[in-house]
XYZ file of C-alpha atoms in Angstrom:
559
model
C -2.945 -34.841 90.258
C -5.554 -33.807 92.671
C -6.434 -35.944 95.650
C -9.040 -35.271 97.850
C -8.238 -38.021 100.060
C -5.264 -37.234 101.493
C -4.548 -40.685 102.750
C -4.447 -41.284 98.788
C -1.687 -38.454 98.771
C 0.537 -39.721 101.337
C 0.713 -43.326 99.891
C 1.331 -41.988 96.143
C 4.695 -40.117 97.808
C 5.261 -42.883 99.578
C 4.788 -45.396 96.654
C 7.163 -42.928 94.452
C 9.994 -42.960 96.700
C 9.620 -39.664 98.217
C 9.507 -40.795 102.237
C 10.233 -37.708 103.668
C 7.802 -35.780 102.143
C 5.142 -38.270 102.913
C 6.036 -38.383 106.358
C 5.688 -34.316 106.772
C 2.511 -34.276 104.379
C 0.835 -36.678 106.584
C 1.698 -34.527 110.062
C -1.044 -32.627 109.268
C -3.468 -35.401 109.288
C -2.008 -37.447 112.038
C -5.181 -38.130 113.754
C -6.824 -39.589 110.727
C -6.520 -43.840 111.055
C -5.841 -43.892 106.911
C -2.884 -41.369 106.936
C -1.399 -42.709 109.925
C -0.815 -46.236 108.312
C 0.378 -44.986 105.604
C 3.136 -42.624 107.616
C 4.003 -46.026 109.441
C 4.748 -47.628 105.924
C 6.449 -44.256 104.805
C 8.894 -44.083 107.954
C 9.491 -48.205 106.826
C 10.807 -46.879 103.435
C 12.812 -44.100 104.781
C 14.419 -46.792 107.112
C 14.929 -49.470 104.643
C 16.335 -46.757 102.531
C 18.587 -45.870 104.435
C 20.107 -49.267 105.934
C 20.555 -50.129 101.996
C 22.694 -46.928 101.651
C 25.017 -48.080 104.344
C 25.139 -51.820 103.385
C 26.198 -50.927 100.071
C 29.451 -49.437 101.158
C 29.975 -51.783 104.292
C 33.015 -53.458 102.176
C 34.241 -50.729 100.990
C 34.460 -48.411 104.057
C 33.728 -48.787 107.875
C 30.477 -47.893 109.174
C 29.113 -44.415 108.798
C 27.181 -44.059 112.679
C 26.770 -40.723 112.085
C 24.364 -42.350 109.416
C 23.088 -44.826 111.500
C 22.631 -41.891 114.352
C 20.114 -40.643 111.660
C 18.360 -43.556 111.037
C 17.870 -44.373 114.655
C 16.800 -40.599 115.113
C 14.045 -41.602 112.460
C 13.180 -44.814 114.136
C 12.566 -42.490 117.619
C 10.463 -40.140 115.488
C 8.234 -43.362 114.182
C 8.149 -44.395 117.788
C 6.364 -41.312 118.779
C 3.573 -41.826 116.469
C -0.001 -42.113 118.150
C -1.171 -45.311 119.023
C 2.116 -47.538 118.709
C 1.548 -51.031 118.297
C 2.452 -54.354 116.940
C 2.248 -54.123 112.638
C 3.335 -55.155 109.588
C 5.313 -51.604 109.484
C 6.968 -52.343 112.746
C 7.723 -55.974 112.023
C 9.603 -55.003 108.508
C 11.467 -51.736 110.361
C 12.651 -54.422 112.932
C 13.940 -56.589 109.775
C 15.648 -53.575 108.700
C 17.378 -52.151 111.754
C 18.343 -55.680 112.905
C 20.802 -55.900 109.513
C 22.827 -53.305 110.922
C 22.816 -54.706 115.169
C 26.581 -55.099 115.446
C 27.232 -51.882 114.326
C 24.480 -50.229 116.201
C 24.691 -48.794 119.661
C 20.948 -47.929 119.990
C 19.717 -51.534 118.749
C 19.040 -53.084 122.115
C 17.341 -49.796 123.561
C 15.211 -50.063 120.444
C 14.622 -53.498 121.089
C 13.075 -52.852 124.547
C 10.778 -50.168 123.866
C 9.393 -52.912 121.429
C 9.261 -55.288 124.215
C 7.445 -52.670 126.156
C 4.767 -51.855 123.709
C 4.346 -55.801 122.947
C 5.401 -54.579 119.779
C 6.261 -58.308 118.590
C 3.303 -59.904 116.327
C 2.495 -63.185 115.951
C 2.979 -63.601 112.330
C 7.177 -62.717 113.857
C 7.210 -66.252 115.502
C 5.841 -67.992 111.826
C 8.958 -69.274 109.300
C 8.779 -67.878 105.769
C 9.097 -69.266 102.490
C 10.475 -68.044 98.878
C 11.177 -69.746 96.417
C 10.553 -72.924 98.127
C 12.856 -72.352 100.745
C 11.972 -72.228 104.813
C 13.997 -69.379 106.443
C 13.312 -68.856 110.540
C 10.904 -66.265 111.671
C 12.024 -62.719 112.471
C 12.113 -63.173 116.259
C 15.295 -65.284 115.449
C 16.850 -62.918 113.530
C 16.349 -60.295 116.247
C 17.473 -62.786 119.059
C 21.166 -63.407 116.908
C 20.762 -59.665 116.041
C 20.808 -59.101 119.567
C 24.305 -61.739 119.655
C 25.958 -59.512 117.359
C 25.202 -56.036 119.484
C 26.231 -57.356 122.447
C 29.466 -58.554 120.852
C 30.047 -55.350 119.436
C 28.845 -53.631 122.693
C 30.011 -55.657 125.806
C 31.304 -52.704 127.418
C 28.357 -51.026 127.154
C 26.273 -53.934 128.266
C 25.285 -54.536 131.603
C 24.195 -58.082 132.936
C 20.866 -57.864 133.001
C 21.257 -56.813 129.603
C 23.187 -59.592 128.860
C 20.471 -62.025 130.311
C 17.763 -61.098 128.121
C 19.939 -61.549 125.421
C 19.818 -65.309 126.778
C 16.551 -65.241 127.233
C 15.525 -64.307 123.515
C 18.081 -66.962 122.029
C 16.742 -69.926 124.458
C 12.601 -68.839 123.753
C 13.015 -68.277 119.695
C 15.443 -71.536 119.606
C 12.215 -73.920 119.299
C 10.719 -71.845 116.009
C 14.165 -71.614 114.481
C 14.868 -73.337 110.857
C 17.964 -75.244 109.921
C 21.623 -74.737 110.850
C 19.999 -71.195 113.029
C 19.354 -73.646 115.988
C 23.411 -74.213 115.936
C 23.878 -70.198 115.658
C 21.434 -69.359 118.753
C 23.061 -72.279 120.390
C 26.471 -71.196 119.864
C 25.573 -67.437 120.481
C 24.031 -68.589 124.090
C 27.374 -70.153 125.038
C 29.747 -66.823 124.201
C 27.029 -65.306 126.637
C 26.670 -67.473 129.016
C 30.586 -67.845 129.602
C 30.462 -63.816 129.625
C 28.659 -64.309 132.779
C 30.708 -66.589 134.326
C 28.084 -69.424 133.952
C 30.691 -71.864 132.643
C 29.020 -75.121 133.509
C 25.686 -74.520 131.494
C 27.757 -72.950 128.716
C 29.909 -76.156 128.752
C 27.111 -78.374 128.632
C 25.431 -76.101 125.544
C 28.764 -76.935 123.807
C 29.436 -80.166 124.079
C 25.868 -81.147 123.306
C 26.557 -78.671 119.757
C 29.654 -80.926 119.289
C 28.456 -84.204 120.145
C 25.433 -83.815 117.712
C 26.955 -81.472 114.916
C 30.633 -82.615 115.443
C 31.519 -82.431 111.421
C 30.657 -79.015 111.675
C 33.998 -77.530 110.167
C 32.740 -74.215 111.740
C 31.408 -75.201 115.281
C 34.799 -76.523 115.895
C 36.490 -73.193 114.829
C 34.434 -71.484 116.917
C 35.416 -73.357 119.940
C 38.759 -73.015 119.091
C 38.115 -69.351 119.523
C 36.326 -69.716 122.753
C 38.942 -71.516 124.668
C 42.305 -69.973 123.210
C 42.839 -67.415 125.727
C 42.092 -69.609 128.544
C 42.563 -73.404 127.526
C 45.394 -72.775 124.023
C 46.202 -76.721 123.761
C 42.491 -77.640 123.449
C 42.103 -74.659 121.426
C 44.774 -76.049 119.038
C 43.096 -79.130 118.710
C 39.894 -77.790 117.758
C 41.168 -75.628 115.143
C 43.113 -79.101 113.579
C 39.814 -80.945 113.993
C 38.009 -77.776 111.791
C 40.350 -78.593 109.285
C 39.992 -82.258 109.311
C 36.355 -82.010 108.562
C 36.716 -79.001 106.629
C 35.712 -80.448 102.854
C 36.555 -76.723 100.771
C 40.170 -75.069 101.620
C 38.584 -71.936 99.890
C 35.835 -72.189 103.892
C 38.926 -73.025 105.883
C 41.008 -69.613 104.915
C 40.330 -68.131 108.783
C 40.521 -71.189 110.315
C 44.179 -70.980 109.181
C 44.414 -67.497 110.543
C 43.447 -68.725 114.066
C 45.664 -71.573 114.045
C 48.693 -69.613 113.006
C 48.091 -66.424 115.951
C 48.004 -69.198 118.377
C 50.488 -70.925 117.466
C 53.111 -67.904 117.492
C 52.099 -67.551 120.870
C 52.737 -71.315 121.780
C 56.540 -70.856 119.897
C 55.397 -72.821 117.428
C 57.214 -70.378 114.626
C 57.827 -73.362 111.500
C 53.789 -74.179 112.091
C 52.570 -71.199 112.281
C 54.340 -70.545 109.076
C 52.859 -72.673 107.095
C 49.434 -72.035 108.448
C 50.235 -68.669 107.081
C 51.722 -69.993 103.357
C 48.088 -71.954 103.403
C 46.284 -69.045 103.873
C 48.182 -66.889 101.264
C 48.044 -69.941 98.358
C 44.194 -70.310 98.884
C 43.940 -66.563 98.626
C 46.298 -66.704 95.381
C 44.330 -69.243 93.880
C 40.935 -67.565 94.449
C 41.919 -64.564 93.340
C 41.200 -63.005 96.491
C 42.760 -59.764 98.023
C 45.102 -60.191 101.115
C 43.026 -59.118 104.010
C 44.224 -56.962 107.104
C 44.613 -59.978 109.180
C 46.733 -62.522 106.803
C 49.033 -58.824 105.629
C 49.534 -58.534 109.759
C 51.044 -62.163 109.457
C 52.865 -61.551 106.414
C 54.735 -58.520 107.568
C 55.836 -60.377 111.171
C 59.375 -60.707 111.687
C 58.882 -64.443 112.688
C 57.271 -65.055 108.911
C 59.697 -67.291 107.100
C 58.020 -69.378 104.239
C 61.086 -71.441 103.579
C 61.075 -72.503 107.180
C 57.427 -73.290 106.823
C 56.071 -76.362 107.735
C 55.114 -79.329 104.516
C 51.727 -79.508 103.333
C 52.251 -83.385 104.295
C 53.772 -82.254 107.691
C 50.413 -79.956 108.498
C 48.561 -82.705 107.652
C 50.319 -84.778 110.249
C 49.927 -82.309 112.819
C 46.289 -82.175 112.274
C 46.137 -85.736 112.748
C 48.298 -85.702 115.969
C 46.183 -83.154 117.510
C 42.582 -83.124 115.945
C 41.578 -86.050 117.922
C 41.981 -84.556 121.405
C 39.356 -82.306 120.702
C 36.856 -84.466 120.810
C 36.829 -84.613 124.463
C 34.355 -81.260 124.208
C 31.715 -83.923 123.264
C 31.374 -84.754 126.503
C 27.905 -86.455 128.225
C 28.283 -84.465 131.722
C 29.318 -81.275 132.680
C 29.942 -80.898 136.154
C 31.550 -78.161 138.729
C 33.784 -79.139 141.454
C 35.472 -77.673 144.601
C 39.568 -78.447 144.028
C 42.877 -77.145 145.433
C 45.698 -76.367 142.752
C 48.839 -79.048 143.378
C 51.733 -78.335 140.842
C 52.978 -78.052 137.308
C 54.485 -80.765 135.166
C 56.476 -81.110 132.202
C 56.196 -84.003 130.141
C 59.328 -85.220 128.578
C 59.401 -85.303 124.776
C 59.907 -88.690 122.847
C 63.124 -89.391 121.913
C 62.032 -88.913 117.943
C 60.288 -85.320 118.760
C 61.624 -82.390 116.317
C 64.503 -80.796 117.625
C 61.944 -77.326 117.446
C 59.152 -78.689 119.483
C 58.619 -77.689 122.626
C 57.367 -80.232 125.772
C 53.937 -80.018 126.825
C 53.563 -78.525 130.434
C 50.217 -79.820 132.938
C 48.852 -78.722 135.366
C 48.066 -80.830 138.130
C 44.689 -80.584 140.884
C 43.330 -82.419 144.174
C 39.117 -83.038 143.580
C 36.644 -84.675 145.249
C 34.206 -86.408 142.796
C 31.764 -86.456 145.826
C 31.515 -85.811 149.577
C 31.909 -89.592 150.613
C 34.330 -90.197 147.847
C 38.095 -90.060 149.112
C 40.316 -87.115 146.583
C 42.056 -87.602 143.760
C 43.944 -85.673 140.858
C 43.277 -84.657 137.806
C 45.751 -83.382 134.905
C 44.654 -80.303 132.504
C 46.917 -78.246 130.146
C 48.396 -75.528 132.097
C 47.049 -71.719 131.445
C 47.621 -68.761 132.522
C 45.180 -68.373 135.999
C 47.559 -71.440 137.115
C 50.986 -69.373 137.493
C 49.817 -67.334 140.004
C 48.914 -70.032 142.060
C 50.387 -71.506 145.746
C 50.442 -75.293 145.754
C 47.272 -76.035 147.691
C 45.449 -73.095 145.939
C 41.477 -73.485 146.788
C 40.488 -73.066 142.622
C 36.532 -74.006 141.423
C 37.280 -76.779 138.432
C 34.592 -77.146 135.681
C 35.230 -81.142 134.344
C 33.535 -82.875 131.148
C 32.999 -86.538 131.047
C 32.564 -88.447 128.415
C 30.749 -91.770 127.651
C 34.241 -93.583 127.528
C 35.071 -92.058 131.507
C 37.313 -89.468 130.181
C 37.735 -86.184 131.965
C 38.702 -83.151 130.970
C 39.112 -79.428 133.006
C 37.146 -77.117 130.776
C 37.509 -73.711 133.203
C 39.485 -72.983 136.430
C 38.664 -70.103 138.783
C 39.677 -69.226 142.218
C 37.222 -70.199 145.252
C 37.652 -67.087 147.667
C 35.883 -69.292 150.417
C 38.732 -71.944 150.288
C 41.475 -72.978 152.280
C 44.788 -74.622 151.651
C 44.164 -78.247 150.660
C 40.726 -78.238 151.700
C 40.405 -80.682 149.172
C 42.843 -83.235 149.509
C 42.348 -86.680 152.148
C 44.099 -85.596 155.695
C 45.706 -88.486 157.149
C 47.665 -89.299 160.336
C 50.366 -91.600 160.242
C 54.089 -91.873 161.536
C 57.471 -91.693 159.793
C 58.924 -95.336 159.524
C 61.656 -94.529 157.475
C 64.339 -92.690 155.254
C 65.625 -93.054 152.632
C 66.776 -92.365 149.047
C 65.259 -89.473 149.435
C 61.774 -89.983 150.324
C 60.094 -90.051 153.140
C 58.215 -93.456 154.288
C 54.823 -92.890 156.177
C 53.198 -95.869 157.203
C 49.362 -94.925 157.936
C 48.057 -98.463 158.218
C 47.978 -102.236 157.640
C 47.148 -101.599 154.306
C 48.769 -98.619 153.872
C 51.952 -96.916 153.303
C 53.422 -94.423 151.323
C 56.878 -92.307 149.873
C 56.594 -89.075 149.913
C 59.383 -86.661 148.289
C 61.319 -84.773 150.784
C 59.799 -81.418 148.781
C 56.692 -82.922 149.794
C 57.573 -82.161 153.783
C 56.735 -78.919 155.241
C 59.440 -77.694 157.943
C 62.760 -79.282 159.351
C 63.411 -82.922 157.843
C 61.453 -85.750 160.672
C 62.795 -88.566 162.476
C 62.030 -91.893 161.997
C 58.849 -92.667 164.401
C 57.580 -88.734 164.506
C 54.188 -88.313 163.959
C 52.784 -86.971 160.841
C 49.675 -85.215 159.029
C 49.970 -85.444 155.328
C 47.455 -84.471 152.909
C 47.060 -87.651 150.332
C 45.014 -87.598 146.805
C 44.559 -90.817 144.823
C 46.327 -90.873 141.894
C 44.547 -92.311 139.141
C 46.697 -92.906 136.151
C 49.304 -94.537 138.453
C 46.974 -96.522 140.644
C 48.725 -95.388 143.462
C 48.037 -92.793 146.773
C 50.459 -89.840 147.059
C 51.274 -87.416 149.423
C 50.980 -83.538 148.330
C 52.169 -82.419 151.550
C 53.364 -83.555 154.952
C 54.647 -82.369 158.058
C 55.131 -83.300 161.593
C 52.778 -83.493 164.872
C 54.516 -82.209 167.642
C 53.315 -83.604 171.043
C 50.635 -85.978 169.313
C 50.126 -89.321 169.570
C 47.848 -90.977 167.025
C 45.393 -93.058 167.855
C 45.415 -95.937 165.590
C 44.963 -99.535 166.359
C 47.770 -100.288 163.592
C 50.367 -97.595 165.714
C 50.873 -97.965 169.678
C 53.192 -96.807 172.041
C 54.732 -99.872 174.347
C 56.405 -99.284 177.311
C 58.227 -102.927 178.586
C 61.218 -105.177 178.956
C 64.028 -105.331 176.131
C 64.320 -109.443 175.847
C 67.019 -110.203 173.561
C 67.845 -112.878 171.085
C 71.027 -114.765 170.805
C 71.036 -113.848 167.397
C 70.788 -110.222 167.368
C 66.989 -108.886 167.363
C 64.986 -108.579 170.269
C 61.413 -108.294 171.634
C 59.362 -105.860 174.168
C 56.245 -108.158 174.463
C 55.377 -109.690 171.367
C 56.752 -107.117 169.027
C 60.033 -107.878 167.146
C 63.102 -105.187 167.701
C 65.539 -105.665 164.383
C 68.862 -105.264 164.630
C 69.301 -102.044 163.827
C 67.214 -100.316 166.017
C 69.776 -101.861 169.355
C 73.148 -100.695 167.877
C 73.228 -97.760 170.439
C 72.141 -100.190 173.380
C 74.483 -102.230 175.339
C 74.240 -105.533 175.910
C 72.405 -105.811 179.027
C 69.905 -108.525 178.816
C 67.145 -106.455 180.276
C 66.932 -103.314 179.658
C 63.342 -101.338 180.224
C 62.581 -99.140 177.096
C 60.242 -97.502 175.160
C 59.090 -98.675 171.525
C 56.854 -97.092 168.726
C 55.579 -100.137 167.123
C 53.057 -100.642 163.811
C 50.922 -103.327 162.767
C 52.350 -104.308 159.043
C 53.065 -107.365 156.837
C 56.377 -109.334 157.536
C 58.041 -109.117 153.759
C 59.681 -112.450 154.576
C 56.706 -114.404 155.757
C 53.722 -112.328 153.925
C 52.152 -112.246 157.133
C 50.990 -109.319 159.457
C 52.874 -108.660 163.258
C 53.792 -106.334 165.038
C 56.974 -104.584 164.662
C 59.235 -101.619 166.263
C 60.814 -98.823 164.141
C 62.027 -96.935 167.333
C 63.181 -97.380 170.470
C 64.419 -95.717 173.427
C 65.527 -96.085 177.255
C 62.924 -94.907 179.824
């Protein structure tokens, strides 16, 4: 057939499949406005031809980049084109390459050579329709598109890069249709924890959860976020994905999770039957055994007949699901803290001989500057066993409506000193025993501290002490992280003074200096001299007897 138009030409090759040919046919007439849109739609076919090719064997076979090298070698070529600008062509390209993002290393380079041109049209922020169905508009693909590369990519990703990733999930969020608002929600918290910007990405979450929180998949998801760094919590939002979880055929890798974390808690009889699960919903499916569940099967800890019951998984879930829920939390908010200890918690006398006791870690916080410190309890992880008690560490807490707390993300605070956190206090030693340590600080205030709790060689009764106090709030009750004594100092404190006067005794055994009462005890090394001129340290506290406050000494010596 003869054409004398030769835009007519170009489209006929184009419109029979032959791309390449259209493409070089049209070279010659590059400067002519006709050919040139249709080389723009021929380099679209080429594309889309070639991103089908390698989609069709994605299952099969790992991706081919030398093939997608080529393709993005053809998308450079359209890019050269005169006159570059936001189409139709250009809008259906980006459709094309964005199918293949994770497995692309060019995609985001792509991406902001479009941005440079202004390359995105306006008809790419409108939804579409078939078939009566709303899907979101292409910038949304593109901006989860963008998720996927950068998940592929992160060591090839800098920062900055990583930001305008944000940036396109937070501006295409408002135009996005359906459950996509949850996906470029949930893709803006994996990024924003990748850059350390915990507190936003905590807030992102627990505003997903609180809203979407039977969301069988959200919940896995977070489960996946925090198993590295927070396993317990981890656990329990994998149990509370398969609480809500209505299919067992949707909660096969959900299993999967549940049973690699588990290994690494010890948790071998669990993990096993997360494992059996996974292999009977397979079975019944008639599903092949994937890489991951065959890695499982061939473990040496994989014991089906030490696997856990059905009924007894379903009681686990139960147990645990419900502490996940503390993710859908109303405030997220970061605080300065110092690191105290790890705890044990003692197992209940019925607990399975198998199970092993939950460890905590324990922190000194400061809710706000005038407020005085207290602790806080999270599950213990891995930055903690590296830590000093006293440990200046950043805390990232949750709050929820019903005043719960929970430690989402510890970091170290390089700008931090030893218990910068904690209450300092002055006080004296007024006893010891059993022991502990008795500091009295005030009228109203007095407190045993363990003798691990005292820095340096064991005090005297009356020596003066600075301890470092928290509130503790599950006991209702100060304590004392660390003490140890004032050499040389005297406090001043109107409930502690010094006296300096005449030992009067008392027929009966105690004495006085002044008005302040001398037990016993304190005059066993003393003669009996009636007068006697001596020295007392003396405190202001209530009489146990009389439930009254007076002064009393709790050491004495001769000047």
């Amino acid at each position: 057939m003869n054409y004398q138009n030769p835009s007519e030409h170009i489209k006929a090759l184009r419109k029979a499949g032959n791309f390449q040919a259209a493409i070089e046919r049209g070279k010659a007439y590059i400067n002519d406005f006709y050919v040139l849109i249709q080389i723009n739609w021929a380099y679209y076919g080429l594309i889309k031809q070639q991103v089908a090719e390698i989609i069709a064997k994605l299952e099969q076979t790992p991706p081919n980049y030398a093939k997608i090298k080529q393709i993005y070698d053809t998308a450079r070529e359209y890019a050269k084109l005169p006159n570059r600008r936001a189409d139709s062509s250009l809008s259906n390209i980006l459709r094309e390459l964005t199918k293949l993002s994770a497995y692309s290393p060019d995609y985001l380079n792509f991406i902001y050579w479009v941005v440079r041109i202004d390359g995105i049209q306006d008809d790419d922020w409108q939804a579409g329709e078939y078939q009566g169905k709303q899907f979101s508009p292409l910038v949304c693909s593109i901006a989860r598109g963008l998720a996927k590369w950068v998940s592929h990519f992160s060591q090839q990703a800098t920062s900055a890069d990583v930001e305008h990733i944000i940036g396109w999930l937070e501006n295409t969020r408002s135009v996005a249709v359906g459950d996509d608002v949850l996906w470029l929600d949930w893709d803006r918290v994996k990024l924003l924890k990748q850059l350390g910007k915990h507190q936003e990405a905590a807030q992102t979450l627990g505003y997903l959860l609180k809203n979407k929180n039977k969301e069988f998949w959200l919940w896995q998801k977070a489960g996946q976020l925090y198993a590295s760094e927070q396993p317990d919590l981890a656990k329990a939002c994998f149990c509370q994905a398969l609480q809500c979880c209505q299919k067992p055929e949707f909660s096969v890798n959900v299993h999967i999770d549940l049973a690699q974390l588990l290994i690494e808690q010890n948790e071998t009889a669990w993990a096993n039957g997360e494992v059996l699960q996974t292999r009977n919903i397979r079975e019944q499916h008639g599903w092949k055994i994937d890489d991951a569940l065959q890695k499982l099967l061939d473990a040496d800890w994989y014991s089906p007949e030490n696997a856990l019951s059905n009924e007894e998984l379903i009681k686990q879930y139960q147990q645990y699901a419900p502490e996940a829920l503390v993710l859908c939390f109303d405030d997220v908010q970061e605080y300065d803290a110092n690191f105290d200890t790890v705890f044990t918690l003692p197992l209940p006398a019925d607990a399975p001989k198998n199970k092993n006791p939950k460890k905590l870690a324990k922190f000194i916080f400061r809710p706000n500057e005038k407020r005085k410190a207290i602790s806080i309890v999270g599950t213990e992880t891995k930055e903690v066993a590296y830590f000093q008690s006293g440990t200046p560490v950043c805390l990232l807490i949750g709050k929820a409506a019903n005043g719960r707390q929970t430690i989402l993300h510890i970091s170290s605070r390089e700008n931090g000193q030893l218990w910068d956190c904690a209450d300092k206090r002055n006080g004296v030693v007024e006893n010891l025993k059993n022991n502990k340590i008795g500091i009295f600080f005030n009228r109203n205030s007095y407190v045993s501290a363990s003798m691990g709790a005292w820095q340096g060689d064991l005090p005297n009764i009356g020596d003066n002490v600075l301890a470092y106090t928290a509130y503790n709030q599950k006991k209702e009750t100060q304590e004392i992280l660390l003490a140890q004594a004032q050499i040389d100092v005297f406090l001043k404190n109107e409930d502690i003074k010094i006296i300096s006067g005449c030992l009067k005794r008392h027929e009966k055994g105690f004495a006085f200096v002044e008005d302040v009462f001398v037990a016993s005890y304190l005059l066993q090394n003393f003669d009996d001299e009636s007068e006697l001129q001596v020295e007392i340290i003396a405190i202001y506290s209530k009489n146990p007897k009389k439930s009254e406050f007076s002064w009393r000494a709790i050491k004495i010596k001769t000047k």
